[in-house]
Amino acid sequence: MTREQAIHRREKLATQLSSATEALRGSLLQRTIRHSSGCLKCARGEGHPLWVLTVGYPGGKTRQVSLHPDQVPQVRKALADYRNCKRSLEAISELNQFLLRLDREQSKEQERKP
Ligand SMILES: [Zn+2]
């Protein structure tokens, strides 16, 4: 890979970061709430389906956000945006690492020349 190719790839990846405004980290879970008594639905064994966004933090902490069913498609997309942005950012970082090494190689070559 040449310097020009690396810079071109880096720019293409950076355009994908425009979806970062919607990015959401975490995972989507579906739970079923069951009341122990006094609920006909639960007595029939149906329960109440509930969507929850769970987000993990360092130290093993997690936060849970209950979602309205209407929010689920939006949350799914936001989670995908987060993963895509993260992947692009990692790839940009790898390219920048490559460019750092390339710069160092070139400055060493310059020093060797009389
Ligand atoms: Zn119930």
JSON list of C-alpha atoms and ligand atoms in Angstrom, two decimals:
[
{"chain": "A", "resi": 1, "resn": "MET", "atom": "CA", "xyz": [0.00, 0.00, 0.00]},
{"chain": "A", "resi": 2, "resn": "THR", "atom": "CA", "xyz": [1.33, 3.43, -0.91]},
{"chain": "A", "resi": 3, "resn": "ARG", "atom": "CA", "xyz": [0.92, 6.64, 1.07]},
{"chain": "A", "resi": 4, "resn": "GLU", "atom": "CA", "xyz": [-1.62, 7.91, -1.50]},
{"chain": "A", "resi": 5, "resn": "GLN", "atom": "CA", "xyz": [-3.69, 4.71, -1.22]},
{"chain": "A", "resi": 6, "resn": "ALA", "atom": "CA", "xyz": [-3.66, 4.90, 2.56]},
{"chain": "A", "resi": 7, "resn": "ILE", "atom": "CA", "xyz": [-4.77, 8.54, 2.55]},
{"chain": "A", "resi": 8, "resn": "HIS", "atom": "CA", "xyz": [-7.51, 7.80, 0.00]},
{"chain": "A", "resi": 9, "resn": "ARG", "atom": "CA", "xyz": [-8.84, 4.87, 2.07]},
{"chain": "A", "resi": 10, "resn": "ARG", "atom": "CA", "xyz": [-8.71, 7.00, 5.19]},
{"chain": "A", "resi": 11, "resn": "GLU", "atom": "CA", "xyz": [-10.85, 9.69, 3.58]},
{"chain": "A", "resi": 12, "resn": "LYS", "atom": "CA", "xyz": [-13.40, 7.15, 2.34]},
{"chain": "A", "resi": 13, "resn": "LEU", "atom": "CA", "xyz": [-13.66, 5.68, 5.85]},
{"chain": "A", "resi": 14, "resn": "ALA", "atom": "CA", "xyz": [-14.05, 9.14, 7.41]},
{"chain": "A", "resi": 15, "resn": "THR", "atom": "CA", "xyz": [-17.15, 9.84, 5.26]},
{"chain": "A", "resi": 16, "resn": "GLN", "atom": "CA", "xyz": [-18.79, 6.80, 6.89]},
{"chain": "A", "resi": 17, "resn": "LEU", "atom": "CA", "xyz": [-18.48, 8.49, 10.28]},
{"chain": "A", "resi": 18, "resn": "SER", "atom": "CA", "xyz": [-21.29, 10.89, 9.33]},
{"chain": "A", "resi": 19, "resn": "SER", "atom": "CA", "xyz": [-23.75, 8.38, 10.84]},
{"chain": "A", "resi": 20, "resn": "ALA", "atom": "CA", "xyz": [-22.07, 8.88, 14.24]},
{"chain": "A", "resi": 21, "resn": "THR", "atom": "CA", "xyz": [-24.76, 11.36, 15.32]},
{"chain": "A", "resi": 22, "resn": "GLU", "atom": "CA", "xyz": [-27.25, 8.47, 15.69]},
{"chain": "A", "resi": 23, "resn": "ALA", "atom": "CA", "xyz": [-24.77, 6.01, 17.20]},
{"chain": "A", "resi": 24, "resn": "LEU", "atom": "CA", "xyz": [-25.87, 3.98, 20.19]},
{"chain": "A", "resi": 25, "resn": "ARG", "atom": "CA", "xyz": [-23.81, 1.43, 22.10]},
{"chain": "A", "resi": 26, "resn": "GLY", "atom": "CA", "xyz": [-25.35, -1.56, 23.78]},
{"chain": "A", "resi": 27, "resn": "SER", "atom": "CA", "xyz": [-27.50, -4.54, 22.93]},
{"chain": "A", "resi": 28, "resn": "LEU", "atom": "CA", "xyz": [-31.16, -5.11, 22.46]},
{"chain": "A", "resi": 29, "resn": "LEU", "atom": "CA", "xyz": [-32.94, -7.71, 24.56]},
{"chain": "A", "resi": 30, "resn": "GLN", "atom": "CA", "xyz": [-36.51, -8.90, 24.69]},
{"chain": "A", "resi": 31, "resn": "ARG", "atom": "CA", "xyz": [-37.79, -9.81, 28.11]},
{"chain": "A", "resi": 32, "resn": "THR", "atom": "CA", "xyz": [-41.11, -11.09, 29.26]},
{"chain": "A", "resi": 33, "resn": "ILE", "atom": "CA", "xyz": [-42.64, -9.66, 32.40]},
{"chain": "A", "resi": 34, "resn": "ARG", "atom": "CA", "xyz": [-44.87, -12.04, 34.35]},
{"chain": "A", "resi": 35, "resn": "HIS", "atom": "CA", "xyz": [-47.11, -10.91, 37.15]},
{"chain": "A", "resi": 36, "resn": "SER", "atom": "CA", "xyz": [-47.48, -13.40, 39.97]},
{"chain": "A", "resi": 37, "resn": "SER", "atom": "CA", "xyz": [-51.17, -12.72, 40.55]},
{"chain": "A", "resi": 38, "resn": "GLY", "atom": "CA", "xyz": [-54.10, -10.63, 39.45]},
{"chain": "A", "resi": 39, "resn": "CYS", "atom": "CA", "xyz": [-53.27, -10.47, 35.74]},
{"chain": "A", "resi": 40, "resn": "LEU", "atom": "CA", "xyz": [-55.35, -12.38, 33.19]},
{"chain": "A", "resi": 41, "resn": "LYS", "atom": "CA", "xyz": [-52.66, -12.30, 30.51]},
{"chain": "A", "resi": 42, "resn": "CYS", "atom": "CA", "xyz": [-50.06, -13.74, 32.82]},
{"chain": "A", "resi": 43, "resn": "ALA", "atom": "CA", "xyz": [-52.52, -16.27, 34.21]},
{"chain": "A", "resi": 44, "resn": "ARG", "atom": "CA", "xyz": [-52.93, -17.51, 30.59]},
{"chain": "A", "resi": 45, "resn": "GLY", "atom": "CA", "xyz": [-49.14, -17.84, 30.43]},
{"chain": "A", "resi": 46, "resn": "GLU", "atom": "CA", "xyz": [-48.71, -15.03, 27.88]},
{"chain": "A", "resi": 47, "resn": "GLY", "atom": "CA", "xyz": [-46.83, -12.45, 29.90]},
{"chain": "A", "resi": 48, "resn": "HIS", "atom": "CA", "xyz": [-45.91, -9.00, 28.63]},
{"chain": "A", "resi": 49, "resn": "PRO", "atom": "CA", "xyz": [-43.08, -8.71, 26.11]},
{"chain": "A", "resi": 50, "resn": "LEU", "atom": "CA", "xyz": [-40.72, -5.86, 26.86]},
{"chain": "A", "resi": 51, "resn": "TRP", "atom": "CA", "xyz": [-37.78, -4.50, 24.86]},
{"chain": "A", "resi": 52, "resn": "VAL", "atom": "CA", "xyz": [-34.75, -3.36, 26.79]},
{"chain": "A", "resi": 53, "resn": "LEU", "atom": "CA", "xyz": [-31.52, -1.69, 25.72]},
{"chain": "A", "resi": 54, "resn": "THR", "atom": "CA", "xyz": [-28.66, -2.84, 27.94]},
{"chain": "A", "resi": 55, "resn": "VAL", "atom": "CA", "xyz": [-25.40, -0.91, 28.03]},
{"chain": "A", "resi": 56, "resn": "GLY", "atom": "CA", "xyz": [-22.30, -2.22, 29.73]},
{"chain": "A", "resi": 57, "resn": "TYR", "atom": "CA", "xyz": [-19.73, 0.00, 31.49]},
{"chain": "A", "resi": 58, "resn": "PRO", "atom": "CA", "xyz": [-16.23, -0.64, 32.84]},
{"chain": "A", "resi": 59, "resn": "GLY", "atom": "CA", "xyz": [-16.29, -2.44, 36.16]},
{"chain": "A", "resi": 60, "resn": "GLY", "atom": "CA", "xyz": [-19.13, -4.71, 35.06]},
{"chain": "A", "resi": 61, "resn": "LYS", "atom": "CA", "xyz": [-21.84, -2.10, 35.53]},
{"chain": "A", "resi": 62, "resn": "THR", "atom": "CA", "xyz": [-24.81, -2.17, 33.19]},
{"chain": "A", "resi": 63, "resn": "ARG", "atom": "CA", "xyz": [-27.58, 0.29, 32.55]},
{"chain": "A", "resi": 64, "resn": "GLN", "atom": "CA", "xyz": [-30.95, -0.75, 31.19]},
{"chain": "A", "resi": 65, "resn": "VAL", "atom": "CA", "xyz": [-33.33, 1.40, 29.21]},
{"chain": "A", "resi": 66, "resn": "SER", "atom": "CA", "xyz": [-36.89, 0.22, 28.64]},
{"chain": "A", "resi": 67, "resn": "LEU", "atom": "CA", "xyz": [-38.12, 0.84, 25.12]},
{"chain": "A", "resi": 68, "resn": "HIS", "atom": "CA", "xyz": [-41.48, 1.40, 23.55]},
{"chain": "A", "resi": 69, "resn": "PRO", "atom": "CA", "xyz": [-42.00, -1.20, 20.77]},
{"chain": "A", "resi": 70, "resn": "ASP", "atom": "CA", "xyz": [-42.10, 1.67, 18.23]},
{"chain": "A", "resi": 71, "resn": "GLN", "atom": "CA", "xyz": [-38.53, 2.59, 19.19]},
{"chain": "A", "resi": 72, "resn": "VAL", "atom": "CA", "xyz": [-37.09, -0.84, 18.39]},
{"chain": "A", "resi": 73, "resn": "PRO", "atom": "CA", "xyz": [-36.39, -0.31, 14.63]},
{"chain": "A", "resi": 74, "resn": "GLN", "atom": "CA", "xyz": [-34.73, 3.05, 15.37]},
{"chain": "A", "resi": 75, "resn": "VAL", "atom": "CA", "xyz": [-32.62, 1.49, 18.14]},
{"chain": "A", "resi": 76, "resn": "ARG", "atom": "CA", "xyz": [-31.60, -1.42, 15.89]},
{"chain": "A", "resi": 77, "resn": "LYS", "atom": "CA", "xyz": [-30.35, 1.05, 13.28]},
{"chain": "A", "resi": 78, "resn": "ALA", "atom": "CA", "xyz": [-28.56, 3.19, 15.87]},
{"chain": "A", "resi": 79, "resn": "LEU", "atom": "CA", "xyz": [-26.77, 0.10, 17.24]},
{"chain": "A", "resi": 80, "resn": "ALA", "atom": "CA", "xyz": [-25.67, -0.81, 13.68]},
{"chain": "A", "resi": 81, "resn": "ASP", "atom": "CA", "xyz": [-24.47, 2.79, 13.16]},
{"chain": "A", "resi": 82, "resn": "TYR", "atom": "CA", "xyz": [-22.37, 2.53, 16.29]},
{"chain": "A", "resi": 83, "resn": "ARG", "atom": "CA", "xyz": [-20.76, -0.74, 15.17]},
{"chain": "A", "resi": 84, "resn": "ASN", "atom": "CA", "xyz": [-20.06, 0.64, 11.69]},
{"chain": "A", "resi": 85, "resn": "CYS", "atom": "CA", "xyz": [-18.55, 3.86, 13.04]},
{"chain": "A", "resi": 86, "resn": "LYS", "atom": "CA", "xyz": [-16.41, 1.92, 15.47]},
{"chain": "A", "resi": 87, "resn": "ARG", "atom": "CA", "xyz": [-15.16, -0.34, 12.66]},
{"chain": "A", "resi": 88, "resn": "SER", "atom": "CA", "xyz": [-14.37, 2.68, 10.44]},
{"chain": "A", "resi": 89, "resn": "LEU", "atom": "CA", "xyz": [-12.57, 4.45, 13.28]},
{"chain": "A", "resi": 90, "resn": "GLU", "atom": "CA", "xyz": [-10.47, 1.34, 13.99]},
{"chain": "A", "resi": 91, "resn": "ALA", "atom": "CA", "xyz": [-9.58, 1.06, 10.31]},
{"chain": "A", "resi": 92, "resn": "ILE", "atom": "CA", "xyz": [-8.60, 4.76, 10.19]},
{"chain": "A", "resi": 93, "resn": "SER", "atom": "CA", "xyz": [-6.40, 4.22, 13.25]},
{"chain": "A", "resi": 94, "resn": "GLU", "atom": "CA", "xyz": [-4.66, 1.27, 11.54]},
{"chain": "A", "resi": 95, "resn": "LEU", "atom": "CA", "xyz": [-4.02, 3.40, 8.44]},
{"chain": "A", "resi": 96, "resn": "ASN", "atom": "CA", "xyz": [-2.61, 6.22, 10.56]},
{"chain": "A", "resi": 97, "resn": "GLN", "atom": "CA", "xyz": [-0.34, 3.72, 12.27]},
{"chain": "A", "resi": 98, "resn": "PHE", "atom": "CA", "xyz": [0.84, 2.57, 8.82]},
{"chain": "A", "resi": 99, "resn": "LEU", "atom": "CA", "xyz": [1.48, 6.21, 7.81]},
{"chain": "A", "resi": 100, "resn": "LEU", "atom": "CA", "xyz": [3.48, 6.83, 10.99]},
{"chain": "A", "resi": 101, "resn": "ARG", "atom": "CA", "xyz": [5.72, 3.88, 10.20]},
{"chain": "A", "resi": 102, "resn": "LEU", "atom": "CA", "xyz": [6.03, 4.99, 6.57]},
{"chain": "A", "resi": 103, "resn": "ASP", "atom": "CA", "xyz": [7.07, 8.51, 7.64]},
{"chain": "A", "resi": 104, "resn": "ARG", "atom": "CA", "xyz": [9.68, 7.09, 9.98]},
{"chain": "A", "resi": 105, "resn": "GLU", "atom": "CA", "xyz": [11.10, 4.79, 7.28]},
{"chain": "A", "resi": 106, "resn": "GLN", "atom": "CA", "xyz": [11.35, 7.72, 4.89]},
{"chain": "A", "resi": 107, "resn": "SER", "atom": "CA", "xyz": [13.06, 10.02, 7.35]},
{"chain": "A", "resi": 108, "resn": "LYS", "atom": "CA", "xyz": [15.58, 7.25, 8.11]},
{"chain": "A", "resi": 109, "resn": "GLU", "atom": "CA", "xyz": [16.27, 6.94, 4.37]},
{"chain": "A", "resi": 110, "resn": "GLN", "atom": "CA", "xyz": [16.77, 10.70, 4.17]},
{"chain": "A", "resi": 111, "resn": "GLU", "atom": "CA", "xyz": [19.34, 10.54, 6.95]},
{"chain": "A", "resi": 112, "resn": "ARG", "atom": "CA", "xyz": [21.30, 7.81, 5.16]},
{"chain": "A", "resi": 113, "resn": "LYS", "atom": "CA", "xyz": [21.72, 9.98, 2.06]},
{"chain": "A", "resi": 114, "resn": "PRO", "atom": "CA", "xyz": [24.92, 12.04, 2.08]},
{"chain": "B", "resi": 1, "resn": "ZN", "atom": "ZN", "xyz": [-49.35, -9.54, 33.56]}
]
